[in-house]
């Protein structure tokens, strides 16, 4: 079922516990090519595209009532800093790295070692990759399967 933007926001708000003072609704980034960026997030991570009536925006569902809003207008590169990132969990990190490899995109560990996964303290495998506009993403395997 596809929710209209108003219903999507209302549904997300309805899920918030009454005692929580604030809840994240969306993250917005600016892109030089919103269609290229939306395609990247949709194909690499399987994020569902949310219909929007706004022509200069692309919205994607991050799950748990949170959306990614891609806005047009970026004219300069995003400064590179892995410590400033959006963290995503996926069901199968191997599928993501295979897609990145197929598209000749570089992925690293936090230190910047190319094609290297790291294992977090709780067993979750992680990689870092930049989106088409240079935003850093930390991508973790939600299964918590140690890297081989």
PDB file of N, CA, C and O in Angstrom, residues 58-131:
ATOM      1  N   UNK A  58      12.626  14.055  -4.347  1.00  0.00           N
ATOM      2  CA  UNK A  58      12.397  12.612  -4.393  1.00  0.00           C
ATOM      3  C   UNK A  58      12.391  12.165  -2.937  1.00  0.00           C
ATOM      4  O   UNK A  58      13.268  12.556  -2.161  1.00  0.00           O
ATOM      5  N   UNK A  59      11.399  11.352  -2.582  1.00  0.00           N
ATOM      6  CA  UNK A  59      11.291  10.838  -1.212  1.00  0.00           C
ATOM      7  C   UNK A  59      11.441   9.335  -1.240  1.00  0.00           C
ATOM      8  O   UNK A  59      10.907   8.666  -2.116  1.00  0.00           O
ATOM      9  N   UNK A  60      12.166   8.802  -0.250  1.00  0.00           N
ATOM     10  CA  UNK A  60      12.342   7.356  -0.124  1.00  0.00           C
ATOM     11  C   UNK A  60      12.063   6.949   1.314  1.00  0.00           C
ATOM     12  O   UNK A  60      12.361   7.697   2.255  1.00  0.00           O
ATOM     13  N   UNK A  61      11.516   5.768   1.479  1.00  0.00           N
ATOM     14  CA  UNK A  61      11.135   5.238   2.781  1.00  0.00           C
ATOM     15  C   UNK A  61      12.333   4.564   3.442  1.00  0.00           C
ATOM     16  O   UNK A  61      12.850   3.574   2.930  1.00  0.00           O
ATOM     17  N   UNK A  62      12.769   5.109   4.586  1.00  0.00           N
ATOM     18  CA  UNK A  62      13.864   4.521   5.354  1.00  0.00           C
ATOM     19  C   UNK A  62      13.361   3.514   6.387  1.00  0.00           C
ATOM     20  O   UNK A  62      14.154   2.908   7.096  1.00  0.00           O
ATOM     21  N   UNK A  63      12.039   3.360   6.493  1.00  0.00           N
ATOM     22  CA  UNK A  63      11.463   2.442   7.478  1.00  0.00           C
ATOM     23  C   UNK A  63      11.217   3.125   8.805  1.00  0.00           C
ATOM     24  O   UNK A  63      11.749   4.211   9.083  1.00  0.00           O
ATOM     25  N   UNK A  64      10.394   2.520   9.625  1.00  0.00           N
ATOM     26  CA  UNK A  64      10.084   3.028  10.965  1.00  0.00           C
ATOM     27  C   UNK A  64       9.574   4.465  10.957  1.00  0.00           C
ATOM     28  O   UNK A  64       9.856   5.236  11.875  1.00  0.00           O
ATOM     29  N   UNK A  65       8.837   4.846   9.907  1.00  0.00           N
ATOM     30  CA  UNK A  65       8.269   6.188   9.842  1.00  0.00           C
ATOM     31  C   UNK A  65       9.253   7.276   9.454  1.00  0.00           C
ATOM     32  O   UNK A  65       8.943   8.463   9.559  1.00  0.00           O
ATOM     33  N   UNK A  66      10.443   6.903   9.017  1.00  0.00           N
ATOM     34  CA  UNK A  66      11.480   7.870   8.650  1.00  0.00           C
ATOM     35  C   UNK A  66      11.659   7.870   7.129  1.00  0.00           C
ATOM     36  O   UNK A  66      11.652   6.816   6.496  1.00  0.00           O
ATOM     37  N   UNK A  67      11.803   9.044   6.550  1.00  0.00           N
ATOM     38  CA  UNK A  67      11.980   9.171   5.104  1.00  0.00           C
ATOM     39  C   UNK A  67      13.284   9.889   4.782  1.00  0.00           C
ATOM     40  O   UNK A  67      13.809  10.652   5.594  1.00  0.00           O
ATOM     41  N   UNK A  68      13.779   9.629   3.590  1.00  0.00           N
ATOM     42  CA  UNK A  68      14.915  10.357   3.034  1.00  0.00           C
ATOM     43  C   UNK A  68      14.346  11.289   1.977  1.00  0.00           C
ATOM     44  O   UNK A  68      13.688  10.836   1.048  1.00  0.00           O
ATOM     45  N   UNK A  69      14.566  12.580   2.145  1.00  0.00           N
ATOM     46  CA  UNK A  69      14.131  13.571   1.159  1.00  0.00           C
ATOM     47  C   UNK A  69      15.353  14.020   0.375  1.00  0.00           C
ATOM     48  O   UNK A  69      16.316  14.521   0.958  1.00  0.00           O
ATOM     49  N   UNK A  70      15.318  13.833  -0.927  1.00  0.00           N
ATOM     50  CA  UNK A  70      16.396  14.268  -1.801  1.00  0.00           C
ATOM     51  C   UNK A  70      15.915  15.539  -2.495  1.00  0.00           C
ATOM     52  O   UNK A  70      14.923  15.515  -3.219  1.00  0.00           O
ATOM     53  N   UNK A  71      16.605  16.630  -2.246  1.00  0.00           N
ATOM     54  CA  UNK A  71      16.239  17.938  -2.783  1.00  0.00           C
ATOM     55  C   UNK A  71      17.190  18.287  -3.920  1.00  0.00           C
ATOM     56  O   UNK A  71      18.366  17.936  -3.886  1.00  0.00           O
ATOM     57  N   UNK A  72      16.701  19.019  -4.901  1.00  0.00           N
ATOM     58  CA  UNK A  72      17.579  19.413  -6.002  1.00  0.00           C
ATOM     59  C   UNK A  72      18.390  20.653  -5.626  1.00  0.00           C
ATOM     60  O   UNK A  72      18.190  21.249  -4.581  1.00  0.00           O
ATOM     61  N   UNK A  73      19.343  21.002  -6.475  1.00  0.00           N
ATOM     62  CA  UNK A  73      20.064  22.252  -6.312  1.00  0.00           C
ATOM     63  C   UNK A  73      21.513  22.184  -5.895  1.00  0.00           C
ATOM     64  O   UNK A  73      22.173  23.213  -5.812  1.00  0.00           O
ATOM     65  N   UNK A  74      22.070  20.987  -5.622  1.00  0.00           N
ATOM     66  CA  UNK A  74      23.489  20.926  -5.237  1.00  0.00           C
ATOM     67  C   UNK A  74      24.335  21.354  -6.421  1.00  0.00           C
ATOM     68  O   UNK A  74      24.179  20.844  -7.526  1.00  0.00           O
ATOM     69  N   UNK A  75      25.239  22.312  -6.180  1.00  0.00           N
ATOM     70  CA  UNK A  75      26.107  22.794  -7.258  1.00  0.00           C
ATOM     71  C   UNK A  75      27.587  22.595  -6.947  1.00  0.00           C
ATOM     72  O   UNK A  75      28.419  22.765  -7.826  1.00  0.00           O
ATOM     73  N   UNK A  76      27.903  22.222  -5.699  1.00  0.00           N
ATOM     74  CA  UNK A  76      29.294  21.981  -5.319  1.00  0.00           C
ATOM     75  C   UNK A  76      29.391  20.612  -4.653  1.00  0.00           C
ATOM     76  O   UNK A  76      28.421  20.126  -4.079  1.00  0.00           O
ATOM     77  N   UNK A  77      30.564  19.999  -4.710  1.00  0.00           N
ATOM     78  CA  UNK A  77      30.713  18.679  -4.077  1.00  0.00           C
ATOM     79  C   UNK A  77      30.524  18.754  -2.563  1.00  0.00           C
ATOM     80  O   UNK A  77      30.814  19.778  -1.938  1.00  0.00           O
ATOM     81  N   UNK A  78      30.047  17.661  -1.986  1.00  0.00           N
ATOM     82  CA  UNK A  78      29.890  17.548  -0.539  1.00  0.00           C
ATOM     83  C   UNK A  78      31.267  17.278   0.047  1.00  0.00           C
ATOM     84  O   UNK A  78      31.990  16.410  -0.431  1.00  0.00           O
ATOM     85  N   UNK A  79      31.666  18.032   1.078  1.00  0.00           N
ATOM     86  CA  UNK A  79      32.952  17.734   1.724  1.00  0.00           C
ATOM     87  C   UNK A  79      32.991  16.292   2.234  1.00  0.00           C
ATOM     88  O   UNK A  79      31.985  15.780   2.708  1.00  0.00           O
ATOM     89  N   UNK A  80      34.131  15.644   2.087  1.00  0.00           N
ATOM     90  CA  UNK A  80      34.268  14.235   2.442  1.00  0.00           C
ATOM     91  C   UNK A  80      34.634  14.078   3.912  1.00  0.00           C
ATOM     92  O   UNK A  80      35.653  14.589   4.364  1.00  0.00           O
ATOM     93  N   UNK A  81      33.791  13.377   4.664  1.00  0.00           N
ATOM     94  CA  UNK A  81      34.053  13.094   6.066  1.00  0.00           C
ATOM     95  C   UNK A  81      33.223  11.879   6.469  1.00  0.00           C
ATOM     96  O   UNK A  81      32.016  11.986   6.649  1.00  0.00           O
ATOM     97  N   UNK A  82      33.865  10.724   6.605  1.00  0.00           N
ATOM     98  CA  UNK A  82      33.145   9.499   6.957  1.00  0.00           C
ATOM     99  C   UNK A  82      32.443   9.592   8.307  1.00  0.00           C
ATOM    100  O   UNK A  82      31.471   8.893   8.546  1.00  0.00           O
ATOM    101  N   UNK A  83      32.950  10.427   9.186  1.00  0.00           N
ATOM    102  CA  UNK A  83      32.331  10.540  10.509  1.00  0.00           C
ATOM    103  C   UNK A  83      30.959  11.202  10.462  1.00  0.00           C
ATOM    104  O   UNK A  83      30.177  11.057  11.391  1.00  0.00           O
ATOM    105  N   UNK A  84      30.658  11.925   9.398  1.00  0.00           N
ATOM    106  CA  UNK A  84      29.324  12.489   9.191  1.00  0.00           C
ATOM    107  C   UNK A  84      28.641  11.602   8.163  1.00  0.00           C
ATOM    108  O   UNK A  84      28.959  11.649   6.985  1.00  0.00           O
ATOM    109  N   UNK A  85      27.715  10.779   8.618  1.00  0.00           N
ATOM    110  CA  UNK A  85      27.133   9.780   7.723  1.00  0.00           C
ATOM    111  C   UNK A  85      25.706   9.443   8.131  1.00  0.00           C
ATOM    112  O   UNK A  85      25.274   9.721   9.245  1.00  0.00           O
ATOM    113  N   UNK A  86      25.004   8.829   7.212  1.00  0.00           N
ATOM    114  CA  UNK A  86      23.702   8.236   7.452  1.00  0.00           C
ATOM    115  C   UNK A  86      23.957   6.743   7.594  1.00  0.00           C
ATOM    116  O   UNK A  86      24.629   6.148   6.747  1.00  0.00           O
ATOM    117  N   UNK A  87      23.442   6.141   8.661  1.00  0.00           N
ATOM    118  CA  UNK A  87      23.638   4.709   8.874  1.00  0.00           C
ATOM    119  C   UNK A  87      22.398   3.946   8.427  1.00  0.00           C
ATOM    120  O   UNK A  87      21.281   4.288   8.801  1.00  0.00           O
ATOM    121  N   UNK A  88      22.617   2.916   7.622  1.00  0.00           N
ATOM    122  CA  UNK A  88      21.549   2.053   7.135  1.00  0.00           C
ATOM    123  C   UNK A  88      21.851   0.615   7.532  1.00  0.00           C
ATOM    124  O   UNK A  88      23.014   0.214   7.571  1.00  0.00           O
ATOM    125  N   UNK A  89      20.811  -0.139   7.834  1.00  0.00           N
ATOM    126  CA  UNK A  89      20.950  -1.581   8.056  1.00  0.00           C
ATOM    127  C   UNK A  89      20.263  -2.282   6.903  1.00  0.00           C
ATOM    128  O   UNK A  89      19.187  -1.871   6.472  1.00  0.00           O
ATOM    129  N   UNK A  90      20.882  -3.317   6.406  1.00  0.00           N
ATOM    130  CA  UNK A  90      20.323  -4.109   5.313  1.00  0.00           C
ATOM    131  C   UNK A  90      20.248  -5.566   5.755  1.00  0.00           C
ATOM    132  O   UNK A  90      20.954  -5.979   6.682  1.00  0.00           O
ATOM    133  N   UNK A  91      19.413  -6.338   5.083  1.00  0.00           N
ATOM    134  CA  UNK A  91      19.296  -7.755   5.420  1.00  0.00           C
ATOM    135  C   UNK A  91      20.503  -8.557   4.971  1.00  0.00           C
ATOM    136  O   UNK A  91      20.855  -9.547   5.593  1.00  0.00           O
ATOM    137  N   UNK A  92      21.133  -8.140   3.867  1.00  0.00           N
ATOM    138  CA  UNK A  92      22.226  -8.921   3.308  1.00  0.00           C
ATOM    139  C   UNK A  92      23.296  -7.981   2.753  1.00  0.00           C
ATOM    140  O   UNK A  92      23.157  -7.461   1.648  1.00  0.00           O
ATOM    141  N   UNK A  93      24.336  -7.784   3.506  1.00  0.00           N
ATOM    142  CA  UNK A  93      25.404  -6.867   3.097  1.00  0.00           C
ATOM    143  C   UNK A  93      26.133  -7.368   1.854  1.00  0.00           C
ATOM    144  O   UNK A  93      26.577  -6.564   1.028  1.00  0.00           O
ATOM    145  N   UNK A  94      26.208  -8.681   1.677  1.00  0.00           N
ATOM    146  CA  UNK A  94      26.880  -9.233   0.486  1.00  0.00           C
ATOM    147  C   UNK A  94      26.157  -8.808  -0.791  1.00  0.00           C
ATOM    148  O   UNK A  94      26.797  -8.543  -1.809  1.00  0.00           O
ATOM    149  N   UNK A  95      24.835  -8.729  -0.751  1.00  0.00           N
ATOM    150  CA  UNK A  95      24.075  -8.285  -1.914  1.00  0.00           C
ATOM    151  C   UNK A  95      24.399  -6.833  -2.235  1.00  0.00           C
ATOM    152  O   UNK A  95      24.559  -6.453  -3.397  1.00  0.00           O
ATOM    153  N   UNK A  96      24.520  -6.011  -1.206  1.00  0.00           N
ATOM    154  CA  UNK A  96      24.848  -4.591  -1.401  1.00  0.00           C
ATOM    155  C   UNK A  96      26.249  -4.444  -1.972  1.00  0.00           C
ATOM    156  O   UNK A  96      26.456  -3.713  -2.947  1.00  0.00           O
ATOM    157  N   UNK A  97      27.227  -5.134  -1.393  1.00  0.00           N
ATOM    158  CA  UNK A  97      28.600  -4.993  -1.893  1.00  0.00           C
ATOM    159  C   UNK A  97      28.713  -5.527  -3.324  1.00  0.00           C
ATOM    160  O   UNK A  97      29.455  -4.969  -4.131  1.00  0.00           O
ATOM    161  N   UNK A  98      27.956  -6.578  -3.656  1.00  0.00           N
ATOM    162  CA  UNK A  98      27.973  -7.085  -5.036  1.00  0.00           C
ATOM    163  C   UNK A  98      27.406  -6.030  -5.986  1.00  0.00           C
ATOM    164  O   UNK A  98      27.948  -5.817  -7.080  1.00  0.00           O
ATOM    165  N   UNK A  99      26.325  -5.336  -5.582  1.00  0.00           N
ATOM    166  CA  UNK A  99      25.749  -4.287  -6.418  1.00  0.00           C
ATOM    167  C   UNK A  99      26.755  -3.140  -6.583  1.00  0.00           C
ATOM    168  O   UNK A  99      26.946  -2.625  -7.688  1.00  0.00           O
ATOM    169  N   UNK A 100      27.402  -2.760  -5.487  1.00  0.00           N
ATOM    170  CA  UNK A 100      28.404  -1.683  -5.554  1.00  0.00           C
ATOM    171  C   UNK A 100      29.555  -2.074  -6.473  1.00  0.00           C
ATOM    172  O   UNK A 100      30.005  -1.270  -7.295  1.00  0.00           O
ATOM    173  N   UNK A 101      30.032  -3.313  -6.349  1.00  0.00           N
ATOM    174  CA  UNK A 101      31.115  -3.794  -7.215  1.00  0.00           C
ATOM    175  C   UNK A 101      30.686  -3.796  -8.681  1.00  0.00           C
ATOM    176  O   UNK A 101      31.439  -3.375  -9.555  1.00  0.00           O
ATOM    177  N   UNK A 102      29.474  -4.259  -8.945  1.00  0.00           N
ATOM    178  CA  UNK A 102      28.958  -4.319 -10.315  1.00  0.00           C
ATOM    179  C   UNK A 102      28.903  -2.920 -10.941  1.00  0.00           C
ATOM    180  O   UNK A 102      29.106  -2.757 -12.138  1.00  0.00           O
ATOM    181  N   UNK A 103      28.661  -1.906 -10.108  1.00  0.00           N
ATOM    182  CA  UNK A 103      28.581  -0.527 -10.591  1.00  0.00           C
ATOM    183  C   UNK A 103      29.896   0.240 -10.396  1.00  0.00           C
ATOM    184  O   UNK A 103      29.927   1.460 -10.528  1.00  0.00           O
ATOM    185  N   UNK A 104      30.961  -0.494 -10.076  1.00  0.00           N
ATOM    186  CA  UNK A 104      32.308   0.068  -9.931  1.00  0.00           C
ATOM    187  C   UNK A 104      32.351   1.207  -8.915  1.00  0.00           C
ATOM    188  O   UNK A 104      33.024   2.219  -9.132  1.00  0.00           O
ATOM    189  N   UNK A 105      31.648   1.014  -7.799  1.00  0.00           N
ATOM    190  CA  UNK A 105      31.642   2.005  -6.719  1.00  0.00           C
ATOM    191  C   UNK A 105      32.535   1.516  -5.585  1.00  0.00           C
ATOM    192  O   UNK A 105      32.532   0.332  -5.238  1.00  0.00           O
ATOM    193  N   UNK A 106      33.284   2.431  -5.026  1.00  0.00           N
ATOM    194  CA  UNK A 106      34.242   2.095  -3.975  1.00  0.00           C
ATOM    195  C   UNK A 106      33.538   2.037  -2.627  1.00  0.00           C
ATOM    196  O   UNK A 106      32.796   2.941  -2.259  1.00  0.00           O
ATOM    197  N   UNK A 107      33.796   0.946  -1.890  1.00  0.00           N
ATOM    198  CA  UNK A 107      33.324   0.837  -0.518  1.00  0.00           C
ATOM    199  C   UNK A 107      34.517   0.471   0.357  1.00  0.00           C
ATOM    200  O   UNK A 107      35.472  -0.157  -0.106  1.00  0.00           O
ATOM    201  N   UNK A 108      34.473   0.921   1.611  1.00  0.00           N
ATOM    202  CA  UNK A 108      35.629   0.789   2.498  1.00  0.00           C
ATOM    203  C   UNK A 108      35.179   0.460   3.921  1.00  0.00           C
ATOM    204  O   UNK A 108      33.987   0.443   4.227  1.00  0.00           O
ATOM    205  N   UNK A 109      36.168   0.279   4.785  1.00  0.00           N
ATOM    206  CA  UNK A 109      35.898   0.276   6.216  1.00  0.00           C
ATOM    207  C   UNK A 109      36.034   1.721   6.703  1.00  0.00           C
ATOM    208  O   UNK A 109      36.294   2.630   5.897  1.00  0.00           O
ATOM    209  N   UNK A 110      35.861   1.957   7.994  1.00  0.00           N
ATOM    210  CA  UNK A 110      35.920   3.330   8.516  1.00  0.00           C
ATOM    211  C   UNK A 110      37.281   3.973   8.275  1.00  0.00           C
ATOM    212  O   UNK A 110      37.372   5.169   8.011  1.00  0.00           O
ATOM    213  N   UNK A 111      38.340   3.189   8.302  1.00  0.00           N
ATOM    214  CA  UNK A 111      39.689   3.715   8.084  1.00  0.00           C
ATOM    215  C   UNK A 111      39.947   4.070   6.627  1.00  0.00           C
ATOM    216  O   UNK A 111      40.924   4.746   6.314  1.00  0.00           O
ATOM    217  N   UNK A 112      39.081   3.604   5.716  1.00  0.00           N
ATOM    218  CA  UNK A 112      39.251   3.918   4.302  1.00  0.00           C
ATOM    219  C   UNK A 112      39.906   2.822   3.493  1.00  0.00           C
ATOM    220  O   UNK A 112      40.246   3.032   2.330  1.00  0.00           O
ATOM    221  N   UNK A 113      40.073   1.627   4.076  1.00  0.00           N
ATOM    222  CA  UNK A 113      40.669   0.514   3.351  1.00  0.00           C
ATOM    223  C   UNK A 113      39.635  -0.035   2.365  1.00  0.00           C
ATOM    224  O   UNK A 113      38.558  -0.489   2.766  1.00  0.00           O
ATOM    225  N   UNK A 114      39.975   0.034   1.082  1.00  0.00           N
ATOM    226  CA  UNK A 114      39.046  -0.327   0.012  1.00  0.00           C
ATOM    227  C   UNK A 114      38.666  -1.804   0.069  1.00  0.00           C
ATOM    228  O   UNK A 114      39.503  -2.662   0.345  1.00  0.00           O
ATOM    229  N   UNK A 115      37.381  -2.075  -0.190  1.00  0.00           N
ATOM    230  CA  UNK A 115      36.798  -3.415  -0.238  1.00  0.00           C
ATOM    231  C   UNK A 115      37.053  -4.200   1.035  1.00  0.00           C
ATOM    232  O   UNK A 115      37.312  -5.402   0.991  1.00  0.00           O
ATOM    233  N   UNK A 116      36.968  -3.515   2.171  1.00  0.00           N
ATOM    234  CA  UNK A 116      37.181  -4.156   3.458  1.00  0.00           C
ATOM    235  C   UNK A 116      35.985  -3.898   4.368  1.00  0.00           C
ATOM    236  O   UNK A 116      35.594  -2.754   4.578  1.00  0.00           O
ATOM    237  N   UNK A 117      35.409  -4.987   4.876  1.00  0.00           N
ATOM    238  CA  UNK A 117      34.339  -4.872   5.861  1.00  0.00           C
ATOM    239  C   UNK A 117      34.978  -4.837   7.235  1.00  0.00           C
ATOM    240  O   UNK A 117      36.029  -5.427   7.456  1.00  0.00           O
ATOM    241  N   UNK A 118      34.322  -4.166   8.138  1.00  0.00           N
ATOM    242  CA  UNK A 118      34.754  -4.222   9.523  1.00  0.00           C
ATOM    243  C   UNK A 118      33.642  -4.867  10.327  1.00  0.00           C
ATOM    244  O   UNK A 118      32.499  -4.908   9.887  1.00  0.00           O
ATOM    245  N   UNK A 119      33.984  -5.399  11.489  1.00  0.00           N
ATOM    246  CA  UNK A 119      32.996  -6.014  12.352  1.00  0.00           C
ATOM    247  C   UNK A 119      32.856  -5.154  13.599  1.00  0.00           C
ATOM    248  O   UNK A 119      33.842  -4.893  14.295  1.00  0.00           O
ATOM    249  N   UNK A 120      31.630  -4.704  13.827  1.00  0.00           N
ATOM    250  CA  UNK A 120      31.335  -3.880  14.991  1.00  0.00           C
ATOM    251  C   UNK A 120      31.378  -4.754  16.247  1.00  0.00           C
ATOM    252  O   UNK A 120      31.323  -5.973  16.165  1.00  0.00           O
ATOM    253  N   UNK A 121      31.456  -4.143  17.411  1.00  0.00           N
ATOM    254  CA  UNK A 121      31.549  -4.837  18.695  1.00  0.00           C
ATOM    255  C   UNK A 121      30.449  -5.874  18.912  1.00  0.00           C
ATOM    256  O   UNK A 121      30.631  -6.842  19.633  1.00  0.00           O
ATOM    257  N   UNK A 122      29.294  -5.694  18.263  1.00  0.00           N
ATOM    258  CA  UNK A 122      28.176  -6.619  18.455  1.00  0.00           C
ATOM    259  C   UNK A 122      28.056  -7.632  17.316  1.00  0.00           C
ATOM    260  O   UNK A 122      27.050  -8.329  17.198  1.00  0.00           O
ATOM    261  N   UNK A 123      29.067  -7.736  16.473  1.00  0.00           N
ATOM    262  CA  UNK A 123      29.079  -8.724  15.408  1.00  0.00           C
ATOM    263  C   UNK A 123      28.505  -8.266  14.087  1.00  0.00           C
ATOM    264  O   UNK A 123      28.517  -9.012  13.116  1.00  0.00           O
ATOM    265  N   UNK A 124      27.978  -7.042  14.020  1.00  0.00           N
ATOM    266  CA  UNK A 124      27.416  -6.524  12.781  1.00  0.00           C
ATOM    267  C   UNK A 124      28.554  -6.133  11.842  1.00  0.00           C
ATOM    268  O   UNK A 124      29.473  -5.414  12.232  1.00  0.00           O
ATOM    269  N   UNK A 125      28.483  -6.633  10.610  1.00  0.00           N
ATOM    270  CA  UNK A 125      29.465  -6.244   9.600  1.00  0.00           C
ATOM    271  C   UNK A 125      29.090  -4.871   9.075  1.00  0.00           C
ATOM    272  O   UNK A 125      27.908  -4.557   8.941  1.00  0.00           O
ATOM    273  N   UNK A 126      30.084  -4.037   8.749  1.00  0.00           N
ATOM    274  CA  UNK A 126      29.836  -2.683   8.260  1.00  0.00           C
ATOM    275  C   UNK A 126      30.765  -2.331   7.111  1.00  0.00           C
ATOM    276  O   UNK A 126      31.907  -2.788   7.059  1.00  0.00           O
ATOM    277  N   UNK A 127      30.227  -1.463   6.241  1.00  0.00           N
ATOM    278  CA  UNK A 127      31.044  -0.833   5.209  1.00  0.00           C
ATOM    279  C   UNK A 127      30.663   0.647   5.158  1.00  0.00           C
ATOM    280  O   UNK A 127      29.636   1.058   5.716  1.00  0.00           O
ATOM    281  N   UNK A 128      31.473   1.416   4.453  1.00  0.00           N
ATOM    282  CA  UNK A 128      31.181   2.823   4.191  1.00  0.00           C
ATOM    283  C   UNK A 128      31.247   3.040   2.684  1.00  0.00           C
ATOM    284  O   UNK A 128      32.123   2.493   2.003  1.00  0.00           O
ATOM    285  N   UNK A 129      30.301   3.821   2.180  1.00  0.00           N
ATOM    286  CA  UNK A 129      30.246   4.120   0.752  1.00  0.00           C
ATOM    287  C   UNK A 129      29.665   5.520   0.594  1.00  0.00           C
ATOM    288  O   UNK A 129      28.890   5.976   1.441  1.00  0.00           O
ATOM    289  N   UNK A 130      30.060   6.204  -0.477  1.00  0.00           N
ATOM    290  CA  UNK A 130      29.497   7.525  -0.758  1.00  0.00           C
ATOM    291  C   UNK A 130      28.392   7.410  -1.791  1.00  0.00           C
ATOM    292  O   UNK A 130      28.487   6.624  -2.731  1.00  0.00           O
ATOM    293  N   UNK A 131      27.347   8.230  -1.613  1.00  0.00           N
ATOM    294  CA  UNK A 131      26.278   8.280  -2.614  1.00  0.00           C
ATOM    295  C   UNK A 131      26.758   9.138  -3.783  1.00  0.00           C
ATOM    296  O   UNK A 131      27.881   9.665  -3.756  1.00  0.00           O
TER     297      UNK A 131
END
